Coordinates of C-alpha atoms in Angstrom, one line a residue:
Chain A
M1054 CA 97.2 140.4 142.4
T1055 CA 100.4 140.0 144.3
Q1056 CA 98.6 137.7 146.5
F1057 CA 97.4 135.8 143.8
L1058 CA 100.7 135.8 141.8
K1059 CA 102.3 134.4 145.1
E1060 CA 99.6 131.6 145.3
A1061 CA 100.2 130.5 141.9
A1062 CA 103.8 130.4 142.0
E1063 CA 103.6 128.6 145.3
F1064 CA 101.3 126.0 143.7
V1065 CA 103.5 125.6 140.7
V1066 CA 106.7 124.9 142.7
V1067 CA 105.0 122.7 145.4
G1068 CA 103.3 120.7 142.7
S1069 CA 106.2 120.5 140.6
Y1070 CA 108.5 119.3 143.6
R1071 CA 106.2 116.8 144.7
W1072 CA 105.9 115.4 141.1
L1073 CA 109.5 115.3 140.8
K1074 CA 109.8 113.4 144.2
H1075 CA 107.0 110.9 143.3
S1076 CA 108.4 109.9 139.9
T1077 CA 111.9 109.8 141.4
I1078 CA 110.8 107.3 144.1
A1079 CA 108.7 105.6 141.8
A1080 CA 111.4 105.3 139.3
F1081 CA 114.2 104.0 141.7
T1082 CA 111.5 101.6 143.1
E1083 CA 110.9 100.1 139.6
V1084 CA 114.6 99.6 138.9
G1085 CA 115.1 97.8 142.2
D1086 CA 111.9 95.6 141.7
T1087 CA 112.9 94.6 138.3
A1088 CA 116.6 93.7 139.6
L1089 CA 115.0 91.5 142.2
F1090 CA 112.7 89.8 139.7
A1091 CA 115.6 89.3 137.5
G1092 CA 117.6 87.8 140.4
R1093 CA 114.9 85.4 141.2
V1094 CA 114.6 84.4 137.5
F1095 CA 118.2 83.7 136.8
R1096 CA 118.5 81.8 140.1
S1097 CA 115.5 79.8 138.9
L1098 CA 117.0 79.3 135.6
L1099 CA 120.5 78.0 137.1
T1100 CA 119.1 75.7 139.6
A1101 CA 116.6 73.9 137.2
A1102 CA 117.0 73.6 133.4
P1103 CA 114.1 74.8 131.6
N1104 CA 112.0 72.5 129.3
P1105 CA 113.7 72.9 125.8
I1106 CA 110.7 72.1 124.0
E1107 CA 108.6 74.9 125.8
I1108 CA 111.5 77.4 124.8
V1109 CA 111.3 76.2 121.0
E1110 CA 107.5 76.7 121.2
Q1111 CA 107.9 80.2 122.6
M1112 CA 110.8 81.1 119.9
Y1113 CA 108.5 80.1 117.0
V1114 CA 105.6 82.5 118.7
V1115 CA 107.9 85.3 119.4
G1116 CA 110.6 85.1 116.9
V1117 CA 109.3 83.8 113.7
R1118 CA 106.2 86.0 113.6
S1119 CA 108.5 89.1 114.2
L1120 CA 110.8 88.3 111.2
P1121 CA 108.8 90.3 108.6
T1122 CA 108.7 93.3 111.0
T1123 CA 112.5 93.1 111.5
L1124 CA 113.2 92.7 107.7
I1125 CA 111.2 95.9 106.8
S1126 CA 112.5 98.1 109.7
G1127 CA 116.1 96.8 109.0
A1128 CA 115.9 97.6 105.2
F1129 CA 114.7 101.1 106.1
V1130 CA 117.1 101.8 108.8
G1131 CA 120.0 101.0 106.5
A1132 CA 118.4 103.2 103.7
I1133 CA 117.8 106.2 105.9
M1134 CA 121.4 106.4 107.2
A1135 CA 122.8 105.8 103.7
I1136 CA 120.9 108.9 102.5
Q1137 CA 122.0 110.9 105.5
I1138 CA 125.8 110.0 105.5
N1139 CA 125.8 110.6 101.6
M1140 CA 124.2 114.1 102.1
Q1141 CA 127.0 115.0 104.5
L1142 CA 129.9 113.5 102.7
R1143 CA 128.8 115.0 99.4
D1144 CA 129.6 118.6 100.4
F1145 CA 133.3 117.3 101.0
G1146 CA 133.7 115.3 97.8
A1147 CA 134.2 112.3 100.0
Q1148 CA 131.8 110.0 98.6
G1149 CA 134.1 107.2 98.4
Y1150 CA 133.6 106.9 102.1
L1151 CA 129.9 106.2 101.9
G1152 CA 129.8 102.7 102.1
G1153 CA 132.2 102.1 104.8
L1154 CA 131.1 104.9 106.9
S1155 CA 127.2 104.3 106.8
T1156 CA 127.8 100.4 107.3
S1157 CA 130.1 101.4 110.1
V1158 CA 127.8 103.8 111.9
T1159 CA 124.7 101.7 111.3
L1160 CA 126.4 98.3 112.6
R1161 CA 128.0 99.9 115.6
N1162 CA 125.2 102.2 117.1
V1163 CA 122.2 103.2 115.1
G1164 CA 121.0 99.8 113.6
P1165 CA 120.9 97.9 116.9
V1166 CA 119.2 100.8 118.7
L1167 CA 116.6 101.4 116.2
I1168 CA 115.7 97.8 115.5
A1169 CA 115.6 97.0 119.2
F1170 CA 113.2 100.0 119.6
I1171 CA 110.9 98.0 117.0
L1172 CA 111.5 94.9 118.6
S1173 CA 110.7 96.2 122.0
G1174 CA 107.2 97.0 120.6
K1175 CA 106.8 93.6 118.6
V1176 CA 108.5 91.1 121.1
G1177 CA 108.5 92.8 124.4
A1178 CA 105.0 94.2 124.3
F1179 CA 103.6 91.1 123.1
T1180 CA 105.3 89.1 126.0
S1181 CA 104.0 91.5 128.7
A1182 CA 100.6 91.5 127.3
E1183 CA 100.3 87.8 127.5
L1184 CA 101.7 87.5 130.8
G1185 CA 99.4 90.7 131.9
T1186 CA 96.4 88.9 130.6
M1187 CA 97.5 85.7 132.6
R1188 CA 97.9 87.4 135.7
V1189 CA 94.6 89.4 135.5
T1190 CA 92.6 86.3 134.7
D1191 CA 94.1 84.5 137.6
Q1192 CA 95.9 82.0 135.6
I1193 CA 99.2 82.5 137.4
D1194 CA 97.7 82.1 140.9
A1195 CA 95.9 78.8 139.4
L1196 CA 99.3 77.7 138.6
R1197 CA 100.6 78.4 142.0
C1198 CA 97.4 76.7 143.6
L1199 CA 98.5 73.5 141.4
G1200 CA 101.8 73.4 143.2
M1201 CA 103.8 74.7 140.0
D1202 CA 106.1 77.6 140.4
P1203 CA 105.1 80.2 137.9
I1204 CA 108.7 81.7 137.6
R1205 CA 110.1 78.2 136.8
F1206 CA 107.5 77.1 134.3
L1207 CA 106.1 80.4 132.9
I1208 CA 108.7 83.0 133.3
V1209 CA 111.9 81.2 132.5
P1210 CA 111.3 79.6 129.3
R1211 CA 109.8 82.7 127.9
L1212 CA 112.7 84.7 129.0
V1213 CA 115.2 82.4 127.5
A1214 CA 113.2 82.3 124.3
V1215 CA 112.8 86.1 124.4
I1216 CA 116.5 86.4 124.8
L1217 CA 117.7 84.0 122.0
S1218 CA 114.8 85.3 119.3
S1219 CA 115.6 89.1 120.0
F1220 CA 119.4 88.3 119.6
M1221 CA 118.9 86.4 116.3
L1222 CA 116.2 88.8 114.9
L1223 CA 118.6 91.6 115.8
I1224 CA 121.7 90.0 113.8
V1225 CA 119.5 89.4 110.9
G1226 CA 118.2 93.1 111.0
L1227 CA 121.7 94.2 111.2
I1228 CA 122.6 92.2 108.0
V1229 CA 119.4 93.4 106.2
T1230 CA 120.5 97.1 107.2
V1231 CA 123.7 96.7 105.0
I1232 CA 121.6 95.2 102.1
G1233 CA 119.2 98.3 102.4
G1234 CA 122.1 100.7 102.4
I1235 CA 123.7 99.1 99.1
F1236 CA 120.1 98.9 97.7
I1237 CA 119.3 102.6 98.0
S1238 CA 122.9 103.9 97.0
V1239 CA 122.9 101.9 94.0
T1240 CA 119.3 102.7 92.9
Y1241 CA 118.4 106.2 94.1
L1242 CA 121.9 107.8 95.0
G1243 CA 123.9 106.9 92.0
V1244 CA 126.7 105.2 93.5
N1245 CA 128.5 102.3 91.8
P1246 CA 128.0 99.0 93.9
E1247 CA 131.7 98.3 93.9
Y1248 CA 132.7 101.9 94.7
Y1249 CA 130.2 101.4 97.8
A1250 CA 131.5 98.0 98.8
R1251 CA 135.1 98.6 98.2
N1252 CA 135.5 100.7 101.7
I1253 CA 133.5 98.5 104.0
P1254 CA 136.2 96.0 104.9
S1255 CA 138.9 98.6 105.6
I1256 CA 136.3 100.8 107.8
V1257 CA 134.2 98.1 109.5
G1258 CA 136.7 96.0 111.4
W1259 CA 136.2 92.9 113.4
G1260 CA 135.8 95.2 116.6
S1261 CA 132.8 97.0 115.1
V1262 CA 131.0 93.7 114.2
A1263 CA 131.8 92.3 117.8
I1264 CA 130.2 95.7 119.1
G1265 CA 127.1 95.3 117.2
V1266 CA 126.8 91.7 118.1
F1267 CA 127.5 92.2 121.9
K1268 CA 125.0 95.0 122.2
S1269 CA 122.4 92.9 120.2
F1270 CA 122.7 90.3 122.8
W1271 CA 122.4 92.5 125.8
F1272 CA 119.4 94.5 124.2
G1273 CA 117.7 91.0 123.9
V1274 CA 118.2 90.6 127.7
V1275 CA 116.9 94.1 128.4
I1276 CA 113.6 93.4 126.3
A1277 CA 113.2 89.9 128.0
V1278 CA 113.6 91.0 131.6
L1279 CA 111.6 94.3 131.6
A1280 CA 108.7 92.8 129.6
C1281 CA 108.7 89.6 131.6
H1282 CA 108.5 91.8 135.0
R1283 CA 106.2 94.1 133.9
G1284 CA 103.7 91.5 132.5
F1285 CA 104.4 89.5 135.8
A1286 CA 103.6 92.5 137.9
T1287 CA 100.4 93.6 136.2
Q1288 CA 97.6 94.7 138.6
G1289 CA 94.0 96.0 138.1
G1290 CA 92.1 94.2 135.3
A1291 CA 91.8 95.1 131.5
A1292 CA 92.9 98.7 132.0
G1293 CA 96.2 97.3 134.0
V1294 CA 97.2 95.1 131.1
G1295 CA 97.2 98.3 128.7
R1296 CA 99.3 100.3 131.4
G1297 CA 101.7 97.2 131.7
V1298 CA 102.0 97.3 128.2
R1299 CA 102.8 101.0 127.8
Q1300 CA 105.2 100.9 130.8
A1301 CA 107.2 97.8 129.6
A1302 CA 107.4 99.6 126.3
V1303 CA 109.0 102.8 127.5
S1304 CA 111.2 101.5 130.4
T1305 CA 112.5 99.1 127.5
L1306 CA 113.5 102.2 125.3
V1307 CA 114.9 104.0 128.0
C1308 CA 117.1 101.2 129.1
I1309 CA 118.1 100.3 125.6
V1310 CA 119.5 103.9 124.9
A1311 CA 121.3 103.8 128.5
F1312 CA 122.8 100.2 127.7
D1313 CA 123.9 101.1 124.2
F1314 CA 126.0 104.1 125.9
L1315 CA 127.3 102.0 128.6
I1316 CA 128.2 99.3 126.3
S1317 CA 130.3 101.6 123.8
G1318 CA 132.1 103.3 126.5
L1319 CA 133.2 99.9 128.2
M1320 CA 134.0 98.5 124.5
S1321 CA 136.1 101.4 123.7
L1322 CA 137.9 100.9 126.8
V1323 CA 138.3 96.9 126.6
L1324 CA 138.6 96.6 122.8
P1325 CA 141.9 98.5 122.2
L1326 CA 143.8 95.8 124.7
F1327 CA 142.9 93.0 122.2
A1328 CA 143.0 94.7 118.8
G1329 CA 145.8 97.4 119.2
D1330 CA 145.0 100.3 116.9
S1331 CA 143.5 98.3 114.0
L1332 CA 139.8 98.5 115.3
Chain B
M864 CA 101.9 84.0 105.3
I865 CA 99.5 85.3 102.3
D866 CA 96.9 86.0 104.8
S867 CA 99.1 88.2 107.1
V868 CA 100.1 90.2 104.1
I869 CA 96.6 90.7 103.0
R870 CA 95.7 91.7 106.6
T871 CA 98.3 94.1 107.2
F872 CA 97.4 95.9 103.8
S873 CA 93.7 95.9 104.8
D874 CA 94.8 97.7 108.2
V875 CA 96.9 100.2 106.5
G876 CA 93.8 101.0 104.3
K877 CA 91.7 101.1 107.2
I878 CA 93.9 103.5 109.1
A879 CA 93.8 105.8 106.2
L880 CA 90.1 105.7 106.2
V881 CA 90.4 106.5 109.9
L882 CA 92.7 109.5 109.1
R883 CA 90.2 110.6 106.6
T884 CA 87.5 110.7 109.2
V885 CA 89.5 112.6 111.6
V886 CA 90.4 115.3 109.2
V887 CA 86.7 115.6 108.2
T888 CA 85.5 116.1 111.5
V889 CA 88.3 118.5 112.5
L890 CA 87.3 120.7 109.5
R891 CA 83.4 120.4 110.2
E892 CA 84.0 121.4 113.9
L893 CA 86.4 124.5 112.7
S894 CA 83.9 125.6 110.3
R895 CA 81.0 125.4 112.8
G896 CA 83.1 127.3 115.4
K897 CA 82.4 124.5 118.2
F898 CA 85.9 123.4 119.0
R899 CA 86.9 121.7 122.3
L900 CA 90.0 123.6 123.2
W901 CA 89.9 122.5 126.9
L902 CA 90.2 118.8 126.0
V903 CA 93.0 119.5 123.7
I904 CA 94.8 121.2 126.6
E905 CA 94.0 118.3 129.0
Q906 CA 95.3 115.9 126.5
M907 CA 98.6 117.9 125.9
F908 CA 99.4 118.1 129.5
A909 CA 98.8 114.1 129.7
M910 CA 101.2 113.4 126.7
G911 CA 103.5 116.0 126.5
L912 CA 104.6 117.3 130.0
Q913 CA 104.7 113.6 131.6
S914 CA 106.8 112.5 128.8
I915 CA 109.5 115.2 129.2
P916 CA 111.8 113.4 131.9
V917 CA 111.8 110.1 130.0
L918 CA 112.7 111.8 127.0
V919 CA 115.5 113.9 128.3
V920 CA 117.1 110.9 129.8
A921 CA 116.7 109.0 126.5
V922 CA 118.0 112.0 124.2
T923 CA 121.0 112.8 126.6
F924 CA 122.2 109.3 126.0
V925 CA 121.8 109.2 122.3
S926 CA 123.5 112.6 122.0
L927 CA 126.6 111.2 124.2
M928 CA 126.7 108.4 121.9
M929 CA 126.7 110.0 118.8
V930 CA 129.6 112.4 119.8
M931 CA 131.7 109.3 120.9
E932 CA 130.8 107.2 117.7
L933 CA 131.7 110.2 115.4
S934 CA 134.9 111.0 117.1
F935 CA 135.8 107.5 116.7
H936 CA 135.2 107.4 112.9
M937 CA 136.6 111.1 112.2
R938 CA 139.9 109.8 113.9
M939 CA 140.0 106.8 111.9
L940 CA 139.4 108.5 108.6
L941 CA 140.8 111.9 108.9
G942 CA 143.0 111.7 111.9
Q943 CA 141.4 114.5 113.7
D944 CA 138.2 115.4 115.0
S945 CA 137.5 119.2 114.6
L946 CA 134.3 118.5 112.7
V947 CA 132.5 116.1 115.1
P948 CA 130.1 118.5 116.5
A949 CA 129.1 119.5 112.9
F950 CA 128.5 115.8 111.8
S951 CA 126.8 114.9 115.0
T952 CA 124.6 117.8 115.5
L953 CA 123.7 117.6 111.7
L954 CA 122.8 113.8 112.2
M955 CA 120.8 114.4 115.4
L956 CA 118.9 117.3 113.9
R957 CA 117.9 115.5 110.7
E958 CA 117.4 112.1 111.8
L959 CA 117.8 110.8 115.3
A960 CA 115.9 113.4 117.4
P961 CA 112.5 113.2 115.5
V962 CA 112.9 109.5 115.3
V963 CA 114.0 108.7 118.7
T964 CA 111.5 111.1 120.4
C965 CA 108.6 109.8 118.1
L966 CA 109.4 106.2 118.8
L967 CA 109.5 106.7 122.4
L968 CA 106.1 108.8 122.1
A969 CA 104.8 106.0 120.0
S970 CA 105.2 103.5 122.9
K971 CA 104.1 106.0 125.5
I972 CA 101.2 108.1 123.8
G973 CA 100.1 105.1 121.1
A974 CA 99.8 102.3 123.7
G975 CA 98.3 104.7 126.1
I976 CA 95.6 105.9 123.8
S977 CA 94.7 102.4 122.3
A978 CA 94.7 100.8 125.7
E979 CA 92.5 103.5 126.9
F980 CA 89.9 103.0 124.0
A981 CA 90.0 99.4 124.3
T982 CA 89.3 99.7 128.0
M983 CA 86.4 101.9 127.2
R984 CA 85.1 99.3 124.8
V985 CA 85.5 96.5 127.7
T986 CA 83.4 99.0 130.2
E987 CA 81.1 99.8 127.6
Q988 CA 81.8 103.5 127.7
L989 CA 82.1 103.8 123.9
D990 CA 78.6 102.4 123.8
A991 CA 77.3 104.9 126.5
L992 CA 78.9 107.9 124.3
D993 CA 76.8 106.5 121.3
Q994 CA 73.7 106.6 123.5
L995 CA 74.1 110.1 124.6
G996 CA 74.4 111.0 120.9
I997 CA 78.2 112.4 121.2
D998 CA 80.3 111.5 118.3
P999 CA 83.3 109.5 119.8
I1000 CA 85.8 110.8 117.0
S1001 CA 85.0 114.5 117.8
Y1002 CA 84.9 114.0 121.5
L1003 CA 87.7 111.5 122.0
V1004 CA 89.9 111.5 119.0
V1005 CA 90.1 114.9 117.8
P1006 CA 91.5 116.5 120.9
R1007 CA 94.3 113.5 121.0
W1008 CA 95.3 114.1 117.6
I1009 CA 96.0 117.9 117.7
A1010 CA 97.5 117.3 121.2
S1011 CA 99.9 114.7 119.7
V1012 CA 101.0 116.8 116.8
V1013 CA 101.8 119.6 119.0
C1014 CA 103.5 117.4 121.4
C1015 CA 105.5 115.5 118.9
V1016 CA 106.8 118.8 117.3
G1017 CA 107.7 120.4 120.3
L1018 CA 109.2 117.6 122.2
T1019 CA 111.2 117.1 119.1
V1020 CA 112.6 120.7 119.4
I1021 CA 113.3 120.0 123.1
S1022 CA 115.3 117.0 122.4
V1023 CA 117.4 118.8 119.6
L1024 CA 118.1 121.4 122.3
V1025 CA 119.0 118.8 124.7
S1026 CA 121.0 116.8 122.4
I1027 CA 123.2 119.9 121.8
V1028 CA 123.7 120.3 125.7
G1029 CA 124.5 116.7 126.0
G1030 CA 126.8 117.0 123.0
I1031 CA 128.7 120.0 124.6
L1032 CA 129.3 118.0 127.7
M1033 CA 130.5 115.0 126.2
A1034 CA 133.0 117.1 123.9
A1035 CA 134.2 119.1 126.6
S1036 CA 134.7 116.3 129.0
A1037 CA 136.2 113.7 126.5
L1038 CA 137.4 115.5 123.5
G1039 CA 138.6 118.7 125.1
Y1040 CA 136.4 121.4 123.4
T1041 CA 135.2 124.6 124.6
W1042 CA 131.7 125.4 124.1
E1043 CA 132.8 128.3 121.9
Q1044 CA 134.4 125.9 119.5
Y1045 CA 131.5 123.5 119.7
F1046 CA 129.0 126.2 118.8
H1047 CA 131.5 127.5 115.8
S1048 CA 131.9 123.7 114.3
M1049 CA 128.2 123.2 114.8
L1050 CA 127.0 126.0 113.0
F1051 CA 129.3 125.3 110.3
L1052 CA 126.8 122.9 108.6
S1053 CA 123.4 123.1 110.5
R1054 CA 120.7 125.3 108.7
F1055 CA 117.5 126.5 110.2
S1056 CA 115.8 124.6 107.4
D1057 CA 116.8 121.4 108.9
L1058 CA 115.3 122.0 112.1
M1059 CA 112.0 123.0 110.3
A1060 CA 112.4 119.6 108.0
S1061 CA 112.8 117.9 111.3
A1062 CA 109.6 119.6 112.8
G1063 CA 107.9 118.4 109.6
K1064 CA 108.8 115.0 110.1
A1065 CA 107.7 115.0 113.7
A1066 CA 104.2 116.5 112.8
C1067 CA 104.0 113.6 110.3
F1068 CA 104.6 111.1 113.0
G1069 CA 102.5 113.0 115.5
T1070 CA 99.6 112.4 113.0
L1071 CA 100.5 108.7 112.6
I1072 CA 100.6 107.7 116.3
P1073 CA 96.9 108.7 117.3
V1074 CA 95.4 107.6 114.2
V1075 CA 96.8 104.0 114.5
A1076 CA 96.2 103.7 118.1
T1077 CA 92.6 104.8 117.4
Y1078 CA 92.2 102.3 115.0
Y1079 CA 93.5 99.3 117.0
G1080 CA 91.7 100.6 120.3
F1081 CA 88.2 100.8 118.7
R1082 CA 88.4 97.6 117.1
A1083 CA 89.4 95.8 120.2
V1084 CA 87.9 92.6 121.5
P1085 CA 86.1 93.6 124.7
T1086 CA 88.2 91.3 127.2
S1087 CA 91.7 91.7 129.0
E1088 CA 93.4 90.1 126.3
G1089 CA 91.9 92.3 123.8
V1090 CA 93.2 95.2 125.5
G1091 CA 96.8 93.7 125.5
N1092 CA 96.5 93.0 121.8
A1093 CA 95.3 96.5 120.9
A1094 CA 98.0 98.2 122.7
T1095 CA 100.7 95.7 121.2
S1096 CA 99.4 96.2 117.7
A1097 CA 99.4 100.1 118.1
V1098 CA 102.9 100.1 119.3
V1099 CA 104.3 97.6 116.6
M1100 CA 102.3 99.3 113.6
S1101 CA 103.1 103.0 114.5
S1102 CA 106.9 102.1 115.2
V1103 CA 107.2 100.4 111.8
G1104 CA 105.0 103.3 110.3
I1105 CA 107.4 105.8 111.6
I1106 CA 110.4 104.0 110.4
T1107 CA 108.8 104.0 106.9
V1108 CA 107.3 107.3 106.7
D1109 CA 110.9 108.7 107.9
F1110 CA 112.3 106.6 104.9
L1111 CA 110.0 108.4 102.5
L1112 CA 110.4 111.9 104.0
T1113 CA 114.2 111.6 104.2
Y1114 CA 114.3 110.6 100.7
L1115 CA 112.0 113.3 99.7
F1116 CA 113.8 116.1 101.5
Y1117 CA 117.4 115.0 101.1
A1118 CA 117.8 112.7 98.0
V1119 CA 115.7 113.9 95.4

């Protein structure tokens, strides 16, 4: 019995050690790979300007079709945050701050993150599935055989289009969160709209808006780079395309959360230099 | 435009039909006493255990963020931050822990399941199951459904714990709290019923994810493009579904 227990413990310890080692190495390899890929893409972007018509075409495919999803999720995120903040403030009789506080928390932090989560599925997974299919059906190799650089003709326009359209979609989504918050407060929480809106300008300063916009831009970059890289590096037939989509979505989510923290930390150091105490 | 609206609604209806089929199959299996426990355990290992590292990293960052943000707002409004742990824990517990966990799992589990089923469609494994007289719903979908509900609830509870640890680290390093002060402030507002509500939310999301993934996986066009489309649609539909269901549940729990 003790022998069995010893063997079982050894199995668990050794197994989890190996698993941890493999997954750590895999994670670092992935980060390095992505960085190298991003370096190649941005060098290509700087040396040869991409075709603007191609970019507009991609933006239509990626951006316009994602607009309904963004609007729905933005409105719900704003409404959810208004309900939660209302719940917390009501116990203290501080409902006067409801509009300002829920708008501020949503704009600075929760809104960009949650809407970017949705977009990483809609925009990111779509791009990586498309590129993955091209890779698996040998279309990328065909391009190379025709003497065209796949990075320059395939990846760069897509990357620029995804960055721009995610950025714009996130801004639209953030505007819709404010509307969703107002709507739910007026219709269901029984708060006077004037009462709700009165505190917004005093609590939501330009610093908060700047943080929201800055985060939106970087989340667009994260979604674009990771989706393009995962799609471009797809291997292994139809199953590989599915795996690529899943990996792109998961790593985008983790990177978005990490970037959110880093940007907030940086901004809280940098912004006071410009705005003083009146954030 | 009209077409896509109609298509979305018909998708939602068909997903509801898949849910009904799955529930009926589970009830029939339970009443006959032939239940494939081993498959459920296998799926729970694949879904739950392997998602923990990613989840811990993501939730830690979110909890650090919340403490930082709320201390900014409290200082601005009240001029002090003694209630930061109370508010940040409450927001994490009621809202962000289940939603962030399940959005992450929607990418990981949902895309995985639907890509797997679509690949089975490509390689004609689903037809082979049919030939063998095995019901794919009872053999493939039911174990994934049960495993996903258990994993979503369990991982949400884990992410609540992780977020408390992350919050303590942030509050201790940046705001000068001791952990006793943190717990004191935290337990001032949080109740056990909040944890139960959050587990309830997670169970609903855990039902949504595999059912949506099953629908898109089973009806995939059998090409590599079809696999990609199935995985993408599953992620999008389940993420939007999670936000929508979360709004409905939040409204039911906290605003009625």
